[in-house]
Tab-separated table of C-alpha atoms in Angstrom:
chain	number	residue	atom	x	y	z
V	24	UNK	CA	25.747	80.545	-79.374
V	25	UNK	CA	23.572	80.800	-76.361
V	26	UNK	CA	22.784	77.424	-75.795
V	27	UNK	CA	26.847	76.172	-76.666
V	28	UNK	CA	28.122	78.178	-74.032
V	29	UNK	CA	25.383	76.676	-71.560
V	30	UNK	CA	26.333	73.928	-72.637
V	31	UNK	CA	30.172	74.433	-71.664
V	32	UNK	CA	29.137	75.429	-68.543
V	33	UNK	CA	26.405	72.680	-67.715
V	34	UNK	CA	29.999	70.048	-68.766
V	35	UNK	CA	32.124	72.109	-66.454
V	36	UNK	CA	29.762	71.499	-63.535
V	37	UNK	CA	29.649	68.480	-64.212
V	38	UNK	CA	33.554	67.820	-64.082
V	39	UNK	CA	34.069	69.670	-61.076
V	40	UNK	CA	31.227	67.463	-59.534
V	41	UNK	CA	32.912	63.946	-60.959
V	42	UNK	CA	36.400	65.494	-59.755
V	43	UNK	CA	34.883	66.471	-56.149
V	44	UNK	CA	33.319	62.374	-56.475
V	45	UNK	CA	36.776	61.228	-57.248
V	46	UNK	CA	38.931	63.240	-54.775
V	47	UNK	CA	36.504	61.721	-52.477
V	48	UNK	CA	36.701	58.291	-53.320
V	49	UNK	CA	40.308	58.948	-53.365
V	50	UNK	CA	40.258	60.767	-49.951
V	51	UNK	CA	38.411	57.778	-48.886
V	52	UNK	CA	41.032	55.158	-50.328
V	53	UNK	CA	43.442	56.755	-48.713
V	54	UNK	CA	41.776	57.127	-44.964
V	55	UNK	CA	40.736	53.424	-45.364
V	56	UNK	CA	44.292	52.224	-45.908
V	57	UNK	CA	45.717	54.395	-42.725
V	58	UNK	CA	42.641	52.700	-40.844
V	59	UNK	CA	43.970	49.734	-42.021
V	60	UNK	CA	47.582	50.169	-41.588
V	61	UNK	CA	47.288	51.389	-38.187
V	62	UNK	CA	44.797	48.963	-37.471
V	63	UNK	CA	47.563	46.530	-37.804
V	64	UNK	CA	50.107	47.907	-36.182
V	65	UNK	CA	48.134	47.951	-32.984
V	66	UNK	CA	47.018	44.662	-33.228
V	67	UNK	CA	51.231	43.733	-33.525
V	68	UNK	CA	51.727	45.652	-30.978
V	69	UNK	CA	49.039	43.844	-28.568
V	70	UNK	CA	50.147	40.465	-29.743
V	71	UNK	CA	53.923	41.285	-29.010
V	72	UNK	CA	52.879	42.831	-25.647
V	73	UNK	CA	50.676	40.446	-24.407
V	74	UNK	CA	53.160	37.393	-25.171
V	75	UNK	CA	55.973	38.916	-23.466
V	76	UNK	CA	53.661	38.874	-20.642
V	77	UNK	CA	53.038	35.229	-21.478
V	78	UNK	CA	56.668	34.356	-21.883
V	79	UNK	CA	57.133	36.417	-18.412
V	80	UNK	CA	54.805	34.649	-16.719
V	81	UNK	CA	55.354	31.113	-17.394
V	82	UNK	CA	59.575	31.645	-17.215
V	83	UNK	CA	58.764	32.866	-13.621
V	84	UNK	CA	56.267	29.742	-12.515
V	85	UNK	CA	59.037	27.572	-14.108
V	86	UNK	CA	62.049	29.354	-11.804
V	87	UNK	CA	59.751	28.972	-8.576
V	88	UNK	CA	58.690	25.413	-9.317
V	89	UNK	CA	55.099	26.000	-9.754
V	90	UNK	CA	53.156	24.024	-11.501
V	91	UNK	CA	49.467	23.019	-12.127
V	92	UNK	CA	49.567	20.535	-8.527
V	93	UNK	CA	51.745	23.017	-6.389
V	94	UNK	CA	51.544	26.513	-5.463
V	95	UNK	CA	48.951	27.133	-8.911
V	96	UNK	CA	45.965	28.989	-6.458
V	97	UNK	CA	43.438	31.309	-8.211
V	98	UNK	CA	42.277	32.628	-5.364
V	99	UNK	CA	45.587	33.840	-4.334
V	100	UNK	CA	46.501	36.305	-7.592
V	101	UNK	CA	45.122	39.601	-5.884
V	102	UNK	CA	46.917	38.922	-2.389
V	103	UNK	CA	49.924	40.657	-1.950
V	104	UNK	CA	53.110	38.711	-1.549
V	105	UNK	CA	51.489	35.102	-2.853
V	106	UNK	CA	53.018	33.329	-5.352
V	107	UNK	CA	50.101	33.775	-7.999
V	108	UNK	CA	50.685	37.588	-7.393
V	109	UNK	CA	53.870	37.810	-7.765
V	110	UNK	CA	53.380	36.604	-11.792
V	111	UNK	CA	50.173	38.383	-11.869
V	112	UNK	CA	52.783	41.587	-11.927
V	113	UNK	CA	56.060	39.904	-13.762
V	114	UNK	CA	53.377	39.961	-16.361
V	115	UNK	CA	52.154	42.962	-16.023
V	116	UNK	CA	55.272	44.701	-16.267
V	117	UNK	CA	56.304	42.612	-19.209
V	118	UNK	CA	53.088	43.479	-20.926
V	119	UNK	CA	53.396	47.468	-20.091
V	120	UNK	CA	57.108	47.271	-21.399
V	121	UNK	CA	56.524	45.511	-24.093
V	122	UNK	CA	53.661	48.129	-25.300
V	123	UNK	CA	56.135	51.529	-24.511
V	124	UNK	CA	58.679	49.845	-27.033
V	125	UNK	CA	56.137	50.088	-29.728
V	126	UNK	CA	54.868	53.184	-28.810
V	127	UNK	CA	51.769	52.602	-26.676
V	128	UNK	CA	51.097	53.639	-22.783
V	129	UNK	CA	49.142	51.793	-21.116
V	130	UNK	CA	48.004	50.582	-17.644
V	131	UNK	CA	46.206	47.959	-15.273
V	132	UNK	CA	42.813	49.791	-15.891
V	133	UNK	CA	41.417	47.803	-19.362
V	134	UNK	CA	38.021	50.017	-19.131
V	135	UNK	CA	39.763	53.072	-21.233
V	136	UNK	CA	40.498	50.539	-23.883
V	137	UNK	CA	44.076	50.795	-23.318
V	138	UNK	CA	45.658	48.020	-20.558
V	139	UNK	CA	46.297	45.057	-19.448
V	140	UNK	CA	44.286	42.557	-17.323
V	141	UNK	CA	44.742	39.270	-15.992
V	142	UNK	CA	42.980	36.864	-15.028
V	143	UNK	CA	42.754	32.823	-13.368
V	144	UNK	CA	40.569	30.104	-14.148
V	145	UNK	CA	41.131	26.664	-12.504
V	146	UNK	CA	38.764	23.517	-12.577
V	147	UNK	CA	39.307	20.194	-11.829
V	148	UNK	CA	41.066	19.330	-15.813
V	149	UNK	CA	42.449	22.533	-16.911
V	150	UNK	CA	44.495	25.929	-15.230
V	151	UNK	CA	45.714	28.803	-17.155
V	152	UNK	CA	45.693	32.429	-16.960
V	153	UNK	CA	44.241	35.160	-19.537
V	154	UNK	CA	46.506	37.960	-20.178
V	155	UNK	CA	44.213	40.761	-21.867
V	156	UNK	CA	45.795	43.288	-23.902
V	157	UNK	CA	43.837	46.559	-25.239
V	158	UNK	CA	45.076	49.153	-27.219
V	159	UNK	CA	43.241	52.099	-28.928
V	160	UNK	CA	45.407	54.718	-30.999
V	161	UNK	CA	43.414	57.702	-33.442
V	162	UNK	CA	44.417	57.638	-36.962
V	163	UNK	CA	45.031	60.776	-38.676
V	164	UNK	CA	42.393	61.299	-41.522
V	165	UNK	CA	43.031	62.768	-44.865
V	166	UNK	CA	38.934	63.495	-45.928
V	167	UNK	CA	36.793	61.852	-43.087
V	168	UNK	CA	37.658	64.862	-41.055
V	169	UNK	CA	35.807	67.112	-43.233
V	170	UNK	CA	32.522	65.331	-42.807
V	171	UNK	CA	33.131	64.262	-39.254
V	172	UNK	CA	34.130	66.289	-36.540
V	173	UNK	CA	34.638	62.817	-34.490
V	174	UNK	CA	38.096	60.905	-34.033
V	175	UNK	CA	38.632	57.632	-36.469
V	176	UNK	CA	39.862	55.282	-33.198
V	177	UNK	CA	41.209	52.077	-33.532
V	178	UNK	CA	40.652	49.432	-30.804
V	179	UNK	CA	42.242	46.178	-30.872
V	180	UNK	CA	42.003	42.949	-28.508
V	181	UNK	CA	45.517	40.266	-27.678
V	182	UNK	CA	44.544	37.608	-25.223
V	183	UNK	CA	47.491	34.689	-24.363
V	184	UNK	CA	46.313	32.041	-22.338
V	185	UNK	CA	49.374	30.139	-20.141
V	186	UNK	CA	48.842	26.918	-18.818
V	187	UNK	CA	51.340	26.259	-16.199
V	188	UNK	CA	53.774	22.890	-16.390
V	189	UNK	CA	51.455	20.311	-15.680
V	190	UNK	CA	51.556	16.681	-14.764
V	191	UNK	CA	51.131	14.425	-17.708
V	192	UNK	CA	48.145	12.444	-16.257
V	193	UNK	CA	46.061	15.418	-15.558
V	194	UNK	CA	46.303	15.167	-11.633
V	195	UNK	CA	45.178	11.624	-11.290
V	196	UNK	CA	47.015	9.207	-9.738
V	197	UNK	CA	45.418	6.155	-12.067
V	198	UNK	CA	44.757	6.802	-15.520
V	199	UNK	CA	43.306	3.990	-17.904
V	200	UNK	CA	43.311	5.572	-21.268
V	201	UNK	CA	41.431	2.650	-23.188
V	202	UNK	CA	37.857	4.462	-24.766
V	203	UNK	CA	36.437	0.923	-26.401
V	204	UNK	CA	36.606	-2.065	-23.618
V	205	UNK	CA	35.847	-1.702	-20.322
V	206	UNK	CA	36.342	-5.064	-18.048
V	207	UNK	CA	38.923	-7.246	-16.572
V	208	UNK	CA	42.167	-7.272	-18.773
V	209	UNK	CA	40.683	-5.219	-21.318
V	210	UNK	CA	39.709	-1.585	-20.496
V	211	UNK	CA	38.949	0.367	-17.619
V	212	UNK	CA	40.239	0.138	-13.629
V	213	UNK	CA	39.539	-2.941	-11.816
V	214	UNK	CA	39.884	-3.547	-8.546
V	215	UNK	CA	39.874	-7.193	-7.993
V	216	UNK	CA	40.026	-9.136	-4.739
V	217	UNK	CA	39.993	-8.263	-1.039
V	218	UNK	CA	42.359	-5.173	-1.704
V	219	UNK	CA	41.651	-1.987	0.112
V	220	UNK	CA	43.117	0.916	-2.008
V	221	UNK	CA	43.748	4.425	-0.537
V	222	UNK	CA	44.593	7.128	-2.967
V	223	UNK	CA	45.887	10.440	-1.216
V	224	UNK	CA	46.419	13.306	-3.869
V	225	UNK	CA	45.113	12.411	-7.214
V	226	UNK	CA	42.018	10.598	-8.463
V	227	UNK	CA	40.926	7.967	-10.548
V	228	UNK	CA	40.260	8.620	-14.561
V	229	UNK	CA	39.111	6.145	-16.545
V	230	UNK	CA	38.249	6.098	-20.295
V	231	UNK	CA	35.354	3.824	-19.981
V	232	UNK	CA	34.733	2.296	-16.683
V	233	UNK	CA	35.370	1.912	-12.866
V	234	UNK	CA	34.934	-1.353	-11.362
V	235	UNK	CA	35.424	-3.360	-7.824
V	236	UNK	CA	34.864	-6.531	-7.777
V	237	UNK	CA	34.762	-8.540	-4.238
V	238	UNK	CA	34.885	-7.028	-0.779
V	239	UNK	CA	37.425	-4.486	-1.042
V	240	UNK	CA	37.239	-0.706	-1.179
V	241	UNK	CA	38.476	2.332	-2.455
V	242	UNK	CA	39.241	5.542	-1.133
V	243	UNK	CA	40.276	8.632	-2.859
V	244	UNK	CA	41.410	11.900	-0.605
V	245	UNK	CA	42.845	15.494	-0.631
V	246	UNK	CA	42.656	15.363	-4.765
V	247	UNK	CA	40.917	18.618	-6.553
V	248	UNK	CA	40.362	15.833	-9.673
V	249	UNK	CA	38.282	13.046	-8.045
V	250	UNK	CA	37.393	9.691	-9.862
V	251	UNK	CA	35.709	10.108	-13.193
V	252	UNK	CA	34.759	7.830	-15.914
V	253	UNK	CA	34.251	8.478	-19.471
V	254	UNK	CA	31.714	5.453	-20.348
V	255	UNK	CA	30.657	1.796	-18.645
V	256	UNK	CA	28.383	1.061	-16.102
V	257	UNK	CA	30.027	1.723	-12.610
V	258	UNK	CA	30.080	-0.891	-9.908
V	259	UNK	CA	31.668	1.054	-7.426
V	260	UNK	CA	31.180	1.650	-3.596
V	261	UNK	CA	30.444	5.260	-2.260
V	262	UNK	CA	29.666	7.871	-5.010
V	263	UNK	CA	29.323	6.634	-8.358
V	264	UNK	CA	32.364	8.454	-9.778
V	265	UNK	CA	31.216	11.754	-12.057
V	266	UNK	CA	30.514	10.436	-15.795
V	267	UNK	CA	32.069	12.836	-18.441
V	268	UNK	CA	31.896	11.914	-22.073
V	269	UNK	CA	34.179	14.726	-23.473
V	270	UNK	CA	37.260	14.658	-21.191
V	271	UNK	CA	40.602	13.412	-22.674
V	272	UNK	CA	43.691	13.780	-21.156
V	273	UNK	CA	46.547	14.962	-22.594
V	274	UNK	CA	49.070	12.402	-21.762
V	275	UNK	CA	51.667	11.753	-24.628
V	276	UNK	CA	55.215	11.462	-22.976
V	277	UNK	CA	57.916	11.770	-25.376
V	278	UNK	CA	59.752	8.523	-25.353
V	279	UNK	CA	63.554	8.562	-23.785
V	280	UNK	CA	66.130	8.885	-26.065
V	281	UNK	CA	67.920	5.522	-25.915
V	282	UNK	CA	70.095	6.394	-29.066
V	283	UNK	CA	71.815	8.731	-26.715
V	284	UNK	CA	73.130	5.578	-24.573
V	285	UNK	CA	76.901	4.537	-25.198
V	286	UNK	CA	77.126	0.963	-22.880
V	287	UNK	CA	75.407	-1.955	-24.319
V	288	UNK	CA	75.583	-5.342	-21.743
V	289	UNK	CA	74.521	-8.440	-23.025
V	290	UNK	CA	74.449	-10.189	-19.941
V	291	UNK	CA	71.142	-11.100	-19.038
V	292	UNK	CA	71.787	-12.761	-15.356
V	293	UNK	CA	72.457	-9.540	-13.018
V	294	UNK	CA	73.607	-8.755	-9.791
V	295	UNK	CA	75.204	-5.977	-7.537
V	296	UNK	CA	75.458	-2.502	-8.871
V	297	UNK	CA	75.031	-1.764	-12.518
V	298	UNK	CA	75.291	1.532	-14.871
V	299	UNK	CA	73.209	3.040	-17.296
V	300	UNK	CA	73.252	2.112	-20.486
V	301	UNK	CA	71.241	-0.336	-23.381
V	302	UNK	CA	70.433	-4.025	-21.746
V	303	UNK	CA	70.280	-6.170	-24.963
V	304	UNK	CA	68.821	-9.365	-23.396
V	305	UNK	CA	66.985	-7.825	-20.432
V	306	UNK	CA	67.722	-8.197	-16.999
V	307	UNK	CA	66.890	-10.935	-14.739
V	308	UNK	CA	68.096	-10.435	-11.103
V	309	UNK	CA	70.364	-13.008	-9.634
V	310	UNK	CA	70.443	-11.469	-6.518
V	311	UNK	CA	70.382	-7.656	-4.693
V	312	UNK	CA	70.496	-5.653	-7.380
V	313	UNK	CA	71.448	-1.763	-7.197
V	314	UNK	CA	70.910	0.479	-10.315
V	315	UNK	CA	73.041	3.896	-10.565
V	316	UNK	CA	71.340	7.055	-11.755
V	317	UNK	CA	70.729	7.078	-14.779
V	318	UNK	CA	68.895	5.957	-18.241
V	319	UNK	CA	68.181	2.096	-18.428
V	320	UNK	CA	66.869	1.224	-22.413
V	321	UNK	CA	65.801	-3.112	-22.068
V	322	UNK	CA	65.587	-5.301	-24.776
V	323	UNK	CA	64.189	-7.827	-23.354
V	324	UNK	CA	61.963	-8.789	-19.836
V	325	UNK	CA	62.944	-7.113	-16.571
V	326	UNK	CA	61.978	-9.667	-14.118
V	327	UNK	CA	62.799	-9.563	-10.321
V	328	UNK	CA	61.391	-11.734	-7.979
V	329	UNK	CA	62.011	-14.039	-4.906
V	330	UNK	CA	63.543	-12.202	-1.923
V	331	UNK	CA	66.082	-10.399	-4.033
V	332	UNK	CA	66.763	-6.466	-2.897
V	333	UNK	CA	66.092	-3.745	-5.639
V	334	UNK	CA	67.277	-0.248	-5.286
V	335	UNK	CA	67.267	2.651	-7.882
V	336	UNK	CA	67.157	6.766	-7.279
V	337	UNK	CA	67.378	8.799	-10.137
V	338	UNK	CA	66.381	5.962	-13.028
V	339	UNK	CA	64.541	5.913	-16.268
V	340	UNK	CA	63.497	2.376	-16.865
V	341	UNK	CA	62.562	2.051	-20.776
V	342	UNK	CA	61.131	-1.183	-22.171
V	343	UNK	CA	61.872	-1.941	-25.706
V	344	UNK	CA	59.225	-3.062	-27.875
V	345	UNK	CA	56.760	-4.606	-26.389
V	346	UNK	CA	58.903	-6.201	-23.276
V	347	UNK	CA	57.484	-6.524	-19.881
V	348	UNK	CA	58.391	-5.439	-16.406
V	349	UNK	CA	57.551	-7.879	-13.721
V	350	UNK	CA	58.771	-7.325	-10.328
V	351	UNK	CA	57.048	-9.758	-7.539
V	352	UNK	CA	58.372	-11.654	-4.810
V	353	UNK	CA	58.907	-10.324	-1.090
V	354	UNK	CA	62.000	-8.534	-1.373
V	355	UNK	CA	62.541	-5.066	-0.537
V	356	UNK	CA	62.297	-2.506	-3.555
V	357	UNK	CA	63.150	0.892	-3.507
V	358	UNK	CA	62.886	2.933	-7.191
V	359	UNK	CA	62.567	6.737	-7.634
V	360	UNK	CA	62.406	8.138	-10.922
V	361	UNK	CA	64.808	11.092	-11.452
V	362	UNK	CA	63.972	14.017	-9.765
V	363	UNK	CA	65.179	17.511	-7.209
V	364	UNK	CA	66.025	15.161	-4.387
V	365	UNK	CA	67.797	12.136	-6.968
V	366	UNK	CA	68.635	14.179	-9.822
V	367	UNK	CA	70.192	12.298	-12.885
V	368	UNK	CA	71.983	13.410	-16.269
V	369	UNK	CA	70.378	13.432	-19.250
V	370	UNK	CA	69.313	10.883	-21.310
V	371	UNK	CA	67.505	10.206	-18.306
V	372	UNK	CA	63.795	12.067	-18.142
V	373	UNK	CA	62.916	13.472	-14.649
V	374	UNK	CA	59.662	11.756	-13.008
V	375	UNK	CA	59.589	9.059	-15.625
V	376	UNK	CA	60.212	5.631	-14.059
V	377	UNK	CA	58.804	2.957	-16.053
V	378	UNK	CA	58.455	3.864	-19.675
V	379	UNK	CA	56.364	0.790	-21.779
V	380	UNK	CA	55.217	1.833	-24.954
V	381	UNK	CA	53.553	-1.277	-25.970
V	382	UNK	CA	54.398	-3.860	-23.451
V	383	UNK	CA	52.607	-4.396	-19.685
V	384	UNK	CA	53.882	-3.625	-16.165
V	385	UNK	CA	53.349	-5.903	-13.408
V	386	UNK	CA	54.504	-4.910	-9.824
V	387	UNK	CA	52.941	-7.148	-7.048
V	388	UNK	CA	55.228	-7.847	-4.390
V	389	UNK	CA	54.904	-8.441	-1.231
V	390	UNK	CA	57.908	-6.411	0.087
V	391	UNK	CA	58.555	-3.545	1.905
V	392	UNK	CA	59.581	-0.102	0.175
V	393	UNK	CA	58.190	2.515	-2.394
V	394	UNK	CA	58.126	3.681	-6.216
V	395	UNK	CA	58.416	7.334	-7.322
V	396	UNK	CA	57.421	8.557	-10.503
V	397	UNK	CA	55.401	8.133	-13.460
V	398	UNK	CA	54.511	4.448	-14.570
V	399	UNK	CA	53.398	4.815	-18.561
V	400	UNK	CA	52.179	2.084	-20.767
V	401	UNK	CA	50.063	3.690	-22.585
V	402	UNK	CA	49.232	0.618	-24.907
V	403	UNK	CA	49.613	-1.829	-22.313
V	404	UNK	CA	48.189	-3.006	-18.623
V	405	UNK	CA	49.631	-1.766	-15.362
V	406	UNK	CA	49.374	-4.631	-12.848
V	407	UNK	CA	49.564	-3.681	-8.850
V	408	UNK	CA	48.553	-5.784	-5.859
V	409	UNK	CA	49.822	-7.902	-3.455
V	410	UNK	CA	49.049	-10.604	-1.059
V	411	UNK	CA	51.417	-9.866	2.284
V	412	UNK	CA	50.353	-7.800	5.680
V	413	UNK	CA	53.274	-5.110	4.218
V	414	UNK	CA	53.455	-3.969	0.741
V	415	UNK	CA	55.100	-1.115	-1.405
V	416	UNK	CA	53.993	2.576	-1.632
V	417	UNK	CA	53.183	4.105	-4.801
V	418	UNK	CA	54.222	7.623	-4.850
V	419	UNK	CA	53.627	7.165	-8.234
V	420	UNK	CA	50.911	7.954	-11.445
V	421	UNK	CA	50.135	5.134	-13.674
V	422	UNK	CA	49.349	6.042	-17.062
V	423	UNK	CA	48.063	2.606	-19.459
V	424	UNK	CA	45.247	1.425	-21.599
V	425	UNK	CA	44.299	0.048	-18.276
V	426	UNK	CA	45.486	-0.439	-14.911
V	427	UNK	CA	43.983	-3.641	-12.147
V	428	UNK	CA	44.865	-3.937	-9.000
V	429	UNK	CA	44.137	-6.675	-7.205
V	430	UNK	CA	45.331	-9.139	-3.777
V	431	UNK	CA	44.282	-9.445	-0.090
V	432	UNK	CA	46.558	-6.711	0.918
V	433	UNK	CA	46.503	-3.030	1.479
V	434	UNK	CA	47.506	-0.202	-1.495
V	435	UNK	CA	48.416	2.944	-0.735
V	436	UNK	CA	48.946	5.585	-3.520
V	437	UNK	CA	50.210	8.625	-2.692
V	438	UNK	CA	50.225	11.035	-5.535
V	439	UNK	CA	52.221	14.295	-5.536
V	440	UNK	CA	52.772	16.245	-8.419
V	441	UNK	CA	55.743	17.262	-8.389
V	442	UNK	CA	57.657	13.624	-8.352
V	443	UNK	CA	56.018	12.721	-11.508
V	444	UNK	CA	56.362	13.665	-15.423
V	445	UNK	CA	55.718	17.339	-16.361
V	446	UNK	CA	54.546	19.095	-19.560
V	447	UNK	CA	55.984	22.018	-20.451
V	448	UNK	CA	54.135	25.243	-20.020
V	449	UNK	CA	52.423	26.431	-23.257
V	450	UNK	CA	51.242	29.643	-24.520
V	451	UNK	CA	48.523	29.761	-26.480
V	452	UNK	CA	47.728	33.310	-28.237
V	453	UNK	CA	43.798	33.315	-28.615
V	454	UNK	CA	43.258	36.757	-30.047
């Protein structure tokens, strides 16, 4: 009888030991999944917040025109009253508002695990800014309480980078894509001739090599991205340009939407002022010719030459298939792509002036005037040179597989930002 009822007792210890184990694991189970839950509510919470600052940020570079070429200055986000500063706090505030919706204070000071911080980075390829988010909360414990006298804190980390609008060539004013051939015709730049080339603004990028051939130079000035080269042996005067095998640029321009064009003209011979609209045969000038703002989609060459007068502000020029654009003769040519100061409806796309997606564009006249905008032929050759005393000026960036420029004359390139195509800002959330 004695040893039954020890027995019953030694089971009955032993249950309320298993049932202690269990109310434990349960106790546990239960903490764990409040960890959890609030664990991912703050890291919501410091997503939402710091892409509101994100969204905050980039909507206000966007309404004060900056971009990655103009007013974009690292060094100026702690001044007071700057530009950079003034979205350095649009973003704060967006951040800290953002946070108080969900239920979380929090300030500038990111050391107490709960704020915001932002920060710049800027190199010669790439801009953005950081926007930090921390946010700690204590979750209320069911059991761990009762074996710890410390808080259960949660901590969790939002980072969104924003890269301002940016020009589509990456800042350079020349840009041969072309990663296989490097040479005359095939890949690379090549300066040819007696030309002396003066670049003022953006660089040189090339996906293999850089290459001058004869007696004329090159000069490259006031550009933060200088002349690089991906590949090739250089044969180029001054400073071999900066070799560096990783860097692509991200220049895919979305192509205009010609399907958006009502007028179709057939006729091929042109002359005088013409509209917008679908040229089924191309256009070869018979005479001054004087484009209106506005879209132009070309089936077919674009030729002008001889003396013949060419004026355009606020035109997209898009070549069909793989159609060419040669312009050459002596007349005078004036073309700006669409822009603040020549501003055009939509289809046309503002700082795109030639658009080739697979054929070349050749512009070596010997005339007076200027081109504004992007040139892109991204499968094709861009062509520039010249052989007068007076030529053209290229306020321009040409994007192609590869660009030459050749002649006995003088070209002068210079590049400013905010004439040519533009990405869109992005926001990237990095966690």
């Amino acid at each position: 009888m004695t040893s039954s009822n020890t027995q019953r007792g030694q089971i009955i210890v032993l249950f309320a030991l298993v049932l202690v184990g269990l109310l434990a694991f349960a106790g546990l189970a239960i903490d764990g999944a409040m960890v959890y839950s609030d664990r991912r509510a703050n890291q919501s919470a410091a997503d939402s917040a710091s892409m509101a600052g994100g969204g905050a940020g980039a909507t206000y570079m966007q309404l004060h025109d900056m971009n990655a070429s103009h007013d974009f200055n690292c060094s100026d986000l702690n001044i007071i009253g700057k530009k950079m500063n003034l979205v350095k706090h649009e973003i704060i505030d967006a951040v800290i508002f953002r946070a108080s919706t969900n239920g979380f204070t929090i300030d500038t000071d990111i050391t107490d695990d709960n704020g915001v911080k932002v920060t710049c980075t800027s190199t010669d390829f790439d801009k953005y800014l950081d926007i930090e988010v921390r946010i700690t909360s204590q979750t209320n414990t069911n059991f761990l309480h009762l074996v710890s006298n410390q808080p259960l804190m949660n901590t969790v980390t939002a980072t969104t980078r924003i890269r301002p609008t940016r020009p589509s060539g990456g800042g350079f004013a020349i840009a041969a894509t072309d990663r296989t051939d490097c040479g005359q015709n095939s890949g690379g730049v090549y300066f040819d001739g007696k030309i002396d080339t003066h670049l003022d603004g953006g660089g040189i990028y090339s996906g293999t090599c850089i290459t001058i051939n004869g007696k004329g130079s090159v000069a490259v000035s006031n550009s933060e991205p200088g002349v690089f080269r991906t590949g090739g042996t250089p044969n180029f005067i001054g400073d071999d340009p900066i070799k560096d095998p990783s860097m692509q640029l991200d220049i895919d321009i979305p192509e205009p939407d010609c399907a958006a064009l009502t007028d179709t003209h057939s006729q091929k011979k042109q002359s005088g002022t013409i509209s917008p609209g679908v040229y089924s045969n191309g256009i070869d000038s018979q005479g001054d010719l004087t484009l209106k703002p506005g879209l132009y989609c070309i089936d077919g060459a674009l030729k002008i030459n001889g003396q013949n007068k060419l004026t355009g502000y606020g035109v997209s020029i898009v070549m069909l298939g793989s159609n060419t654009v040669t312009i050459n003769g002596g007349g005078e040519v004036n073309l700006y792509a669409p822009s603040a100061a020549y501003p055009a409806a939509s289809p046309a796309v503002s700082g795109v002036l030639f658009y080739a997606e697979q054929g070349d564009i050749k512009l070596v006249g010997n005339g007076v005037g200027a081109f504004a905008g992007t040139i892109y032929a991204p499968k094709g050759e861009i062509e520039v040179g010249g052989t007068g005393d007076v030529n053209p000026t290229y306020h321009t960036e040409m994007i192609a597989d590869h660009v030459k420029i050749h002649g006995n004359a003088a070209v002068n390139i210079n590049y400013d930002g905010n004439n040519v195509y533009l990405h869109n800002p992005t926001l990237d959330l990095l966690r």
